Amino acid sequence: MTHDSQLNGSVIAGGAGFIGPTLVGRLLDEGRHVFVFDNFTRGKAAYLDKYAGSGRLTIRRTELASRNDCESALASAAAICNVDEVWHLAANSDIPAGIEDPDIDFTSTFQTTFELLRAMQPLGIRDFHFASSSAVYGDFGSQTLHEGLGPLFPISNYGAMKLASEAQASAAAERFLRRLNIFRFPNVVGIPATHGVILDFIHKLAATPDELHVLGDGSQQKSYLHVSDLVAAMLVIRARERSSKTELVNIGASDAGVTVKWIAEQVVLRVNPSARIVFGSGSKGWIGDVPRFSYSSEKMHSYGWAPAMGSEAAVLRAIDEIARQESI
Amino acid sequence: MTHDSQLNGSVIAGGAGFIGPTLVGRLLDEGRHVFVFDNFTRGKAAYLDKYAGSGRLTIRRTELASRNDCESALASAAAICNVDEVWHLAANSDIPAGIEDPDIDFTSTFQTTFELLRAMQPLGIRDFHFASSSAVYGDFGSQTLHEGLGPLFPISNYGAMKLASEAQASAAAERFLRRLNIFRFPNVVGIPATHGVILDFIHKLAATPDELHVLGDGSQQKSYLHVSDLVAAMLVIRARERSSKTELVNIGASDAGVTVKWIAEQVVLRVNPSARIVFGSGSKGWIGDVPRFSYSSEKMHSYGWAPAMGSEAAVLRAIDEIARQESI
């Protein structure tokens, strides 16, 4: 294939996972060529099947934490068209596993960031959109989590390596990036679901239809955002004119959220209304979990963005979508 | 050597560099066995010669970023006595080199932290004292740098990997540490000088005695702390009773600092009063340098600590010490 300098290209690292497919659709709609690099740990090429007809989607199995693999993937994209941005969605998505073995987040959550940034510079790819996480905040108790908080003490290796990635991207912005957008993701729900509390509950109910065992006492309360609202928010930030090179925003629902107990009840209602819910004890589901937090989206709101769905609506829609995905 | 469970031991990672020797002396005074693990990139075993007679100092060449080397070094210490703390001073100390090649800070500044923490857990070593840096803040313009600032956008890979290290240590605190102390170091001066503006000026004057070339216009203004005050501050934090597992403090002089121009003038006065000073242009000496900042030590002061020397006194004493070190 010869190089098409009139065609703009976007790389989506980890683009075959949960968030990627929605973003792929939006970027293809812009007329871009989209390159999805994914190691398919959780992601699946099948999630992108519906875009196969576009002729502008390239999917490549890539270990982004591997220097050679990462460099050659980015170079192969730059050989095809004018690649001007990288969306970095690749990360470990099993937080408890990462707490047992810190190597997991070191490699999958941080080294992927490090190698992507390192490979971008010589290719002149200068816009970086990074999927950070509310997990960078750690446990601030009942304090509302806003972007200006500090110092940050993440309580999981996942949160630590997301914060490390923010920091490395920030240094790269001083060095060569034109634009750096850091999105601190909330709890996101929707399809294709690869992990998370809703999928977990549906799997458990499929295995034992009469009983749903919940880790912890169910009092954990969090806000949830639907993936369609999340992707819309990122595109708002990307399109927004501004004077600063770096932008960092929380993206989230502005409500107080819902409890795990409420989610369990809604899943049971949808899947098997006669099932009994059995709770564990303690307000934390596992080490590294934050029992309750409220997440400030004031900054995003000041930019004119608001989610179409609050936490309840997002979770209810996701339960229905995931139940269908699992053929229930 | 048989294990002495009555003897407490301290590991000092990177202990043969600039800060380590002063700390070694203080910990030996406490009656501890001190283990210095250093790869001698900048450090020198000779800096520790004066403590050789103690019988409680072990020095070992160690690549802390290497898993095997780090694990076996820590295990060798734990075999000798009750090692209950690690002081982590190891890092790349050439910030401009780290900006040219991000691998340097990835390995020397971050991976050392990662491997130390990983190796501590199975050995039951649960106190971690970490030398972080004011470089984690990045460029906040004229705003005073206090611990509560956020979000942080470090502008050097060094600052990024120090922030990454804070984050990883924080996750380790949730997992297994008893105590985590994070010290955000200011510009520190004193001996043995291995790098820094004073040593640089003295070396330049030794090479061309009649002229001192200064990077930038000399207007960069920073506060400086003498290494003896720095070590005293760390020991204050270590001794202080508190309810929280994690403590993070700026350590610094509370004055507005001195300019590079003033330092150049003082070095010339001490070394060769007839030398001419030639300034470059621009307020930054190199990419990643922060031209001017004021550093809040209010938190340390609220704990009853104050440096014996302000910036001027610290720099003047260090100029004299370093000139003697360089036999001038």
XYZ file of C-alpha atoms in Angstrom:
656
model
C 0.000 0.000 0.000
C 1.416 3.434 -0.877
C 1.351 6.279 1.608
C -1.758 8.466 1.426
C -0.777 11.817 2.881
C -4.326 13.175 2.452
C -5.749 10.580 4.821
C -5.472 11.143 8.563
C -4.970 8.132 10.767
C -5.669 7.329 14.413
C -3.982 4.607 16.389
C -6.077 3.049 19.149
C -3.888 1.081 21.536
C -6.007 -1.554 23.215
C -8.770 -0.724 20.768
C -10.357 -4.190 20.681
C -11.442 -4.070 24.312
C -14.408 -2.508 26.024
C -14.076 1.184 25.114
C -12.332 0.812 21.744
C -15.167 -0.376 19.503
C -17.346 2.651 20.311
C -14.400 4.974 19.652
C -13.477 3.170 16.422
C -16.959 3.848 15.079
C -16.738 7.552 15.849
C -13.288 7.974 14.304
C -14.265 6.065 11.147
C -17.239 8.430 10.877
C -14.734 11.289 10.738
C -13.244 9.739 7.592
C -10.073 8.581 9.346
C -8.100 5.409 8.918
C -8.167 3.608 12.271
C -5.391 1.285 13.432
C -6.264 -0.988 16.341
C -3.290 -2.516 18.155
C -4.300 -4.994 20.801
C -2.817 -8.115 22.383
C -6.302 -9.672 22.699
C -5.893 -10.537 26.376
C -9.431 -9.327 26.971
C -10.114 -7.715 23.629
C -11.492 -9.553 20.625
C -11.197 -8.766 16.932
C -14.822 -9.901 16.647
C -15.914 -6.770 18.568
C -14.848 -4.798 15.497
C -16.502 -7.010 12.880
C -19.220 -4.477 12.174
C -16.609 -2.011 10.885
C -14.878 -4.470 8.551
C -16.672 -3.012 5.530
C -15.221 0.464 5.998
C -11.937 -0.359 4.262
C -10.277 2.050 6.675
C -9.773 -0.236 9.664
C -6.525 -2.134 10.300
C -6.309 -4.555 13.230
C -2.974 -5.938 14.344
C -2.061 -8.191 17.240
C 0.551 -6.206 19.142
C 2.302 -6.491 22.487
C 2.603 -2.774 23.117
C 4.890 -3.290 26.116
C 7.399 -4.932 23.778
C 9.659 -2.328 22.209
C 10.067 -4.022 18.839
C 6.423 -4.879 18.501
C 5.266 -1.404 19.511
C 7.706 0.386 17.209
C 6.929 -1.764 14.201
C 3.176 -1.452 14.717
C 3.342 2.347 14.830
C 5.721 2.447 11.861
C 3.395 0.230 9.828
C 0.535 2.662 10.464
C 2.649 5.712 9.610
C 3.584 4.029 6.319
C -0.065 3.965 5.239
C -1.297 7.485 5.971
C -0.804 10.605 8.043
C -1.114 9.229 11.576
C -1.465 12.236 13.857
C -2.835 10.790 17.091
C -2.652 7.851 19.468
C -5.501 6.918 21.779
C -4.103 4.814 24.595
C -6.740 2.500 26.063
C -4.513 -0.518 26.673
C -4.123 -1.607 30.292
C -4.539 -4.451 32.657
C -8.229 -4.584 33.479
C -8.045 -7.102 36.330
C -7.206 -4.862 39.302
C -7.170 -7.626 41.964
C -4.807 -9.741 39.840
C -2.533 -6.700 39.569
C -2.479 -6.344 43.335
C -1.334 -9.953 43.764
C 1.354 -9.562 41.119
C 2.706 -6.035 40.559
C 4.392 -7.126 37.311
C 0.989 -7.190 35.613
C 0.318 -3.464 35.908
C 3.984 -2.613 35.476
C 3.890 -4.230 32.049
C 0.320 -3.844 30.823
C -0.642 -0.516 32.357
C 2.625 1.426 32.487
C 5.118 -0.054 30.057
C 2.550 0.161 27.256
C 2.375 3.915 27.860
C 6.117 4.264 28.047
C 6.750 2.374 24.812
C 3.973 4.105 22.885
C 5.306 7.550 23.770
C 8.845 6.478 23.012
C 7.831 5.145 19.593
C 5.703 8.179 18.687
C 8.463 10.768 18.877
C 10.638 9.705 15.902
C 7.501 9.202 13.777
C 6.278 12.727 14.494
C 2.971 11.558 15.987
C 2.236 14.356 18.398
C -1.291 14.023 19.843
C -1.785 11.626 22.747
C -5.139 10.837 24.316
C -4.726 8.839 27.482
C -7.313 6.783 29.345
C -6.387 7.383 32.953
C -8.615 6.400 35.828
C -10.338 7.525 38.992
C -8.133 4.851 40.602
C -5.248 7.365 40.643
C -6.943 9.173 43.551
C -6.859 6.376 46.074
C -9.030 6.668 49.153
C -9.991 10.254 49.991
C -12.827 9.098 52.234
C -15.954 11.147 51.723
C -14.137 13.985 49.945
C -15.315 14.741 46.419
C -12.669 13.731 43.904
C -11.762 16.676 41.716
C -8.774 17.168 39.452
C -7.027 19.613 41.795
C -6.565 17.130 44.649
C -3.123 16.180 45.847
C -1.025 14.455 46.876
C -2.371 11.277 45.327
C -1.910 7.947 47.078
C -3.316 5.252 44.790
C -4.126 2.052 46.654
C -3.827 -0.416 43.782
C -0.931 -1.118 41.444
C -3.373 -0.362 38.643
C -4.019 3.135 39.988
C -0.301 3.596 40.616
C 0.638 2.677 37.057
C -2.116 4.902 35.634
C -0.647 7.801 37.628
C 2.833 6.828 36.446
C 1.521 6.930 32.880
C 0.057 10.405 33.369
C 3.439 11.542 34.617
C 5.384 10.030 31.736
C 2.964 11.516 29.197
C 3.357 14.877 30.887
C 7.134 14.773 30.459
C 6.619 13.764 26.814
C 4.368 16.805 26.367
C 7.231 19.044 27.451
C 9.505 17.226 25.041
C 7.584 16.687 21.799
C 3.800 16.366 22.052
C 1.525 18.982 20.496
C -1.532 17.958 22.517
C -1.927 15.762 25.572
C -5.379 14.845 26.850
C -5.623 12.885 30.075
C -9.053 11.463 30.832
C -9.631 10.124 34.301
C -12.265 7.497 33.619
C -14.967 6.664 36.103
C -16.607 3.269 36.306
C -17.807 2.701 32.783
C -20.560 0.316 31.752
C -21.879 -0.909 28.417
C -20.885 -3.384 25.726
C -18.831 -5.222 24.652
C -18.450 -6.022 28.353
C -15.135 -7.743 29.089
C -15.075 -7.336 32.866
C -16.805 -5.507 35.684
C -19.466 -5.987 38.286
C -22.467 -6.393 35.965
C -20.838 -9.063 33.789
C -19.584 -10.761 36.935
C -23.092 -10.927 38.428
C -24.593 -12.209 35.173
C -21.929 -14.934 34.945
C -22.548 -15.947 38.550
C -26.291 -16.143 37.976
C -25.725 -18.227 34.861
C -23.697 -20.683 36.962
C -26.022 -20.751 39.994
C -29.399 -19.326 38.893
C -30.981 -19.350 42.345
C -28.308 -17.476 44.273
C -26.156 -14.438 43.658
C -23.136 -14.142 45.971
C -21.868 -10.586 46.356
C -18.346 -9.784 47.607
C -18.630 -7.395 50.539
C -21.813 -6.091 52.109
C -23.015 -4.377 48.935
C -22.753 -0.899 50.411
C -19.996 0.194 48.005
C -21.477 3.147 46.151
C -20.080 4.490 42.901
C -21.228 6.489 39.944
C -21.311 4.857 36.534
C -21.075 6.274 33.061
C -22.250 4.620 29.888
C -19.500 4.000 27.329
C -21.323 6.065 24.696
C -21.254 9.089 27.013
C -17.589 8.480 27.814
C -16.512 8.461 24.180
C -18.590 11.553 23.474
C -16.833 13.358 26.334
C -13.376 12.476 25.037
C -14.259 13.803 21.599
C -15.509 17.054 23.173
C -12.107 17.553 24.809
C -10.263 16.633 21.627
C -12.269 19.185 19.592
C -12.057 21.992 22.122
C -9.781 24.942 21.364
C -7.454 25.857 24.210
C -4.181 27.551 24.909
C -2.551 24.844 27.026
C -0.856 21.801 25.603
C -2.043 19.497 28.375
C -5.610 18.964 29.527
C -6.663 16.664 32.359
C -10.302 15.993 33.170
C -12.418 13.699 35.230
C -15.140 12.180 33.103
C -18.078 10.899 35.060
C -21.698 11.076 35.961
C -22.408 13.930 38.338
C -24.810 12.018 40.553
C -23.997 10.236 43.813
C -24.065 6.873 42.085
C -25.620 3.567 42.986
C -24.692 0.822 45.432
C -23.508 -2.649 44.552
C -26.631 -3.894 46.351
C -28.843 -1.925 43.942
C -26.935 -3.283 40.936
C -27.298 -6.828 42.247
C -31.044 -6.312 42.650
C -31.403 -4.939 39.117
C -29.420 -7.809 37.619
C -31.561 -10.313 39.492
C -34.742 -8.552 38.302
C -33.560 -8.760 34.692
C -32.068 -12.275 34.746
C -33.919 -14.286 37.360
C -36.299 -12.409 39.688
C -36.599 -15.363 42.026
C -32.866 -15.562 42.807
C -31.706 -14.845 46.351
C -28.906 -12.318 46.944
C -26.256 -13.310 49.517
C -23.942 -10.603 50.797
C -20.461 -10.962 52.294
C -19.123 -8.650 54.968
C -17.095 -5.462 54.907
C -17.515 -2.418 52.735
C -14.586 -3.266 50.453
C -14.959 -6.046 47.906
C -11.207 -6.666 47.679
C -7.925 -4.997 48.633
C -7.509 -1.933 46.436
C -11.209 -1.323 46.102
C -12.461 2.074 47.214
C -15.718 1.620 49.117
C -17.410 4.901 48.282
C -16.491 8.012 46.467
C -18.101 10.957 44.779
C -16.556 12.072 41.580
C -16.530 15.659 40.423
C -17.299 16.288 36.755
C -17.584 20.036 37.248
C -14.718 20.770 34.901
C -16.285 18.747 32.068
C -19.617 20.395 32.780
C -17.997 23.818 32.534
C -17.067 22.809 28.981
C -20.715 22.246 28.126
C -20.679 18.467 28.359
C -23.240 16.427 30.244
C -23.878 12.701 30.068
C -27.098 11.596 28.396
C -27.516 8.982 31.156
C -27.011 9.253 34.913
C -25.703 6.305 36.929
C -29.062 4.538 37.258
C -29.969 4.845 33.588
C -26.456 3.842 32.491
C -26.441 0.726 34.675
C -29.956 -0.312 33.648
C -29.108 0.042 29.967
C -25.847 -1.832 30.444
C -27.553 -4.692 32.298
C -29.886 -5.122 29.367
C -27.080 -4.862 26.795
C -24.820 -7.292 28.649
C -27.637 -9.785 29.230
C -28.250 -9.778 25.461
C -24.518 -10.069 24.795
C -24.472 -13.156 27.013
C -27.595 -14.456 25.236
C -29.768 -14.226 28.344
C 27.820 -14.726 59.714
C 24.911 -15.882 61.875
C 21.707 -13.903 62.100
C 21.630 -11.360 64.935
C 17.973 -10.744 65.711
C 18.854 -8.133 68.364
C 20.502 -5.885 65.805
C 18.329 -3.648 63.636
C 19.414 -3.044 60.077
C 18.815 -0.299 57.524
C 19.223 -0.687 53.786
C 20.253 2.457 51.934
C 19.668 2.026 48.208
C 21.986 4.366 46.341
C 23.744 5.040 49.630
C 27.183 5.748 48.174
C 26.068 8.892 46.355
C 25.575 12.434 47.510
C 22.999 12.077 50.309
C 23.875 8.575 51.484
C 27.119 9.162 53.399
C 25.525 11.729 55.738
C 22.602 9.374 56.376
C 24.920 6.393 56.923
C 26.661 8.298 59.704
C 23.403 9.088 61.454
C 22.079 5.525 61.257
C 25.355 4.041 62.494
C 25.118 6.450 65.436
C 21.785 4.809 66.276
C 23.594 1.494 66.670
C 22.179 0.018 63.461
C 23.819 -2.171 60.879
C 23.781 -0.234 57.602
C 23.706 -1.915 54.198
C 24.626 0.299 51.257
C 23.567 -1.026 47.845
C 24.821 1.102 44.995
C 25.810 0.557 41.365
C 28.546 3.215 41.670
C 27.420 5.129 38.579
C 27.972 8.355 40.471
C 28.508 6.970 43.922
C 31.855 5.870 45.273
C 32.686 3.420 48.044
C 35.423 5.862 49.053
C 32.758 8.310 50.267
C 32.055 5.808 53.043
C 35.671 5.131 54.032
C 35.362 7.095 57.251
C 32.762 4.613 58.549
C 34.802 1.497 57.751
C 35.858 1.135 61.379
C 32.295 0.774 62.668
C 32.073 -2.940 61.848
C 28.394 -2.379 61.114
C 28.606 -1.160 57.529
C 28.202 -3.474 54.532
C 28.701 -2.104 51.025
C 27.645 -4.130 48.001
C 27.680 -3.280 44.312
C 24.085 -3.814 43.233
C 22.021 -3.067 40.140
C 18.776 -2.418 41.970
C 16.780 -2.342 38.733
C 17.808 -5.934 38.130
C 15.423 -8.329 39.824
C 17.954 -10.990 40.750
C 20.505 -8.526 41.979
C 17.988 -6.557 44.042
C 16.418 -9.650 45.589
C 19.724 -11.247 46.511
C 21.085 -8.008 47.970
C 18.062 -7.574 50.242
C 18.103 -11.253 51.202
C 21.793 -11.043 52.102
C 21.056 -8.151 54.445
C 18.081 -9.901 56.043
C 20.314 -12.914 56.692
C 22.602 -10.831 58.908
C 20.203 -8.970 61.176
C 16.696 -7.629 61.631
C 16.379 -5.331 58.615
C 13.287 -3.223 59.191
C 13.665 -0.326 56.774
C 14.789 0.662 53.304
C 15.898 4.181 52.450
C 15.618 4.619 48.693
C 18.036 7.258 47.415
C 18.986 5.546 44.142
C 18.066 7.410 40.957
C 19.434 8.849 37.807
C 20.956 12.176 38.762
C 21.579 13.522 35.257
C 18.190 15.048 34.410
C 19.150 16.357 30.931
C 20.528 12.911 29.956
C 17.219 11.404 31.064
C 15.317 13.801 28.850
C 17.322 12.734 25.800
C 16.849 9.055 26.594
C 13.743 8.122 28.622
C 15.157 4.635 29.284
C 17.573 6.149 31.797
C 14.927 7.327 34.258
C 12.692 4.365 33.517
C 15.437 2.057 34.739
C 17.404 4.053 37.291
C 14.667 6.190 38.830
C 11.546 4.032 38.577
C 12.511 0.395 38.139
C 14.791 0.614 41.179
C 11.745 1.615 43.254
C 9.587 -1.078 41.746
C 12.113 -3.856 42.365
C 12.961 -2.709 45.891
C 9.311 -2.739 46.942
C 8.721 -6.059 45.234
C 11.709 -7.613 47.016
C 10.820 -6.157 50.440
C 7.421 -7.822 50.772
C 8.459 -11.505 51.100
C 11.276 -10.518 53.482
C 8.871 -8.680 55.784
C 10.727 -5.349 55.507
C 7.919 -2.895 56.022
C 9.262 0.653 56.403
C 10.093 2.562 53.215
C 11.644 6.026 53.133
C 11.610 7.442 49.646
C 13.634 10.325 48.240
C 11.175 11.977 45.898
C 11.779 15.375 44.383
C 10.394 18.834 43.788
C 10.663 17.829 40.109
C 7.338 15.974 40.451
C 5.535 19.339 40.447
C 6.542 20.517 36.998
C 6.070 24.152 36.133
C 3.443 25.888 38.283
C 4.737 29.320 37.314
C 4.918 31.659 40.283
C 2.620 29.499 42.447
C 4.131 28.263 45.694
C 4.706 24.530 45.559
C 2.950 22.826 48.447
C 2.095 19.181 48.943
C -1.618 19.651 48.226
C -1.178 20.786 44.620
C -2.651 18.775 41.786
C -2.787 17.628 39.105
C 0.946 17.256 38.686
C 2.533 17.587 35.253
C 6.253 16.855 35.618
C 8.285 18.241 32.724
C 11.246 15.874 32.898
C 11.389 12.097 32.716
C 13.184 12.290 36.044
C 10.252 14.089 37.663
C 7.830 11.694 35.964
C 9.602 8.611 37.270
C 9.853 10.093 40.775
C 6.070 10.605 40.713
C 5.633 7.075 39.359
C 7.724 5.841 42.280
C 5.577 7.713 44.800
C 2.524 6.073 43.264
C 3.977 2.563 43.344
C 5.096 3.007 46.948
C 1.616 4.214 47.830
C 0.050 1.035 46.413
C 2.638 -0.998 48.342
C 1.594 0.834 51.523
C -1.968 -0.385 51.025
C -0.647 -3.887 50.449
C 2.072 -4.546 53.024
C 4.056 -1.526 54.269
C 3.824 -0.439 57.912
C 5.242 3.036 57.277
C 5.788 4.993 54.070
C 7.612 8.317 54.151
C 7.846 10.292 50.930
C 10.274 13.201 51.015
C 10.081 15.671 48.155
C 13.652 16.910 48.051
C 14.541 20.440 47.069
C 17.843 21.364 45.493
C 20.363 19.990 47.913
C 23.966 21.120 48.254
C 26.948 19.847 50.183
C 29.501 17.073 49.918
C 30.371 14.588 48.566
C 29.208 16.548 45.507
C 28.590 14.264 42.535
C 26.633 16.672 40.325
C 24.871 20.010 40.420
C 25.413 23.633 39.573
C 28.189 24.387 42.096
C 30.354 21.427 41.116
C 29.706 22.247 37.465
C 30.898 25.847 37.910
C 33.982 24.765 39.833
C 34.871 22.247 37.121
C 34.400 24.879 34.414
C 36.621 27.339 36.257
C 39.270 24.659 36.707
C 39.272 24.126 32.921
C 39.154 27.831 31.918
C 40.157 29.871 34.985
C 39.464 33.277 33.412
C 35.924 32.700 32.212
C 32.799 31.054 33.619
C 30.130 30.265 31.021
C 26.624 29.992 32.480
C 23.771 28.194 30.678
C 20.837 30.576 30.416
C 20.717 34.172 31.602
C 21.357 33.291 35.245
C 17.947 34.482 36.386
C 16.812 31.002 37.455
C 16.063 31.322 41.154
C 15.764 28.366 43.497
C 16.056 27.631 47.155
C 18.797 25.313 48.351
C 19.098 23.112 51.394
C 22.289 21.788 52.898
C 22.519 17.993 52.970
C 22.967 17.989 56.758
C 19.630 19.795 57.151
C 17.976 17.425 54.687
C 19.031 14.302 56.564
C 17.985 15.849 59.873
C 14.526 16.548 58.418
C 14.092 12.968 57.217
C 14.979 11.661 60.659
C 12.427 14.017 62.237
C 9.691 12.509 60.045
C 10.855 8.974 60.731
C 10.765 9.558 64.516
C 7.452 11.363 64.598
C 4.416 9.517 65.978
C 1.376 9.660 63.727
C -1.811 7.811 62.945
C -1.446 7.577 59.173
C 0.658 4.976 57.416
C 1.793 7.337 54.696
C 3.444 10.730 55.130
C 4.494 13.017 52.292
C 6.415 16.222 52.894
C 8.317 18.848 51.010
C 11.700 19.381 52.591
C 13.255 22.712 51.759
C 14.497 26.070 52.837
C 11.656 28.463 53.421
C 13.323 31.472 51.794
C 12.892 32.670 48.224
C 16.226 31.195 47.235
C 19.113 32.533 45.237
C 19.705 33.014 41.520
C 22.163 31.104 39.365
C 23.847 34.467 38.761
C 24.457 34.898 42.512
C 25.843 31.365 42.776
C 28.166 32.007 39.830
C 29.410 35.180 41.491
C 30.056 33.407 44.798
C 31.924 30.562 43.098
C 34.084 33.075 41.221
C 34.790 34.951 44.457
C 35.908 31.747 46.153
C 37.850 30.192 43.252
C 39.158 33.008 41.077
C 37.889 36.528 41.789
C 39.289 37.879 38.533
C 37.295 35.498 36.310
C 34.671 36.945 33.978
C 31.118 35.491 34.014
C 29.481 34.986 30.584
C 25.741 34.374 30.507
C 23.672 32.623 27.824
C 20.130 33.608 26.976
C 16.742 32.432 28.191
C 15.567 31.736 31.694
C 15.769 27.945 31.382
C 19.161 26.265 31.440
C 17.909 23.184 29.583
C 14.645 21.494 28.627
C 13.074 20.162 31.802
C 14.524 22.867 33.980
C 12.065 24.976 35.936
C 13.178 28.607 35.831
C 11.860 29.787 39.173
C 9.813 28.331 41.921
C 9.066 28.875 45.544
C 8.839 25.800 47.655
C 6.596 25.516 50.674
C 8.054 23.875 53.763
C 5.123 24.880 55.936
C 4.181 21.306 56.700
C 7.707 20.455 57.898
C 7.773 23.663 59.906
C 4.473 22.712 61.556
C 6.297 19.608 62.803
C 8.860 21.791 64.547
C 11.634 21.427 61.996
C 13.623 24.308 60.565
C 16.852 24.196 58.596
C 19.966 25.451 60.338
C 20.976 27.202 57.101
C 18.905 29.210 54.625
C 19.666 29.104 50.906
C 22.503 31.651 51.012
C 24.275 30.068 53.952
C 23.799 26.567 52.532
C 25.244 27.526 49.139
C 28.181 29.426 50.641
C 29.070 26.506 52.881
C 28.713 24.054 49.981
C 30.931 26.171 47.710
C 33.650 26.043 50.317
C 33.176 22.300 50.937
C 33.148 21.444 47.243
C 36.163 23.624 46.484
C 38.079 21.721 49.188
C 36.759 18.405 47.834
C 38.155 19.374 44.428
C 41.417 20.465 46.101
C 40.961 24.107 45.157
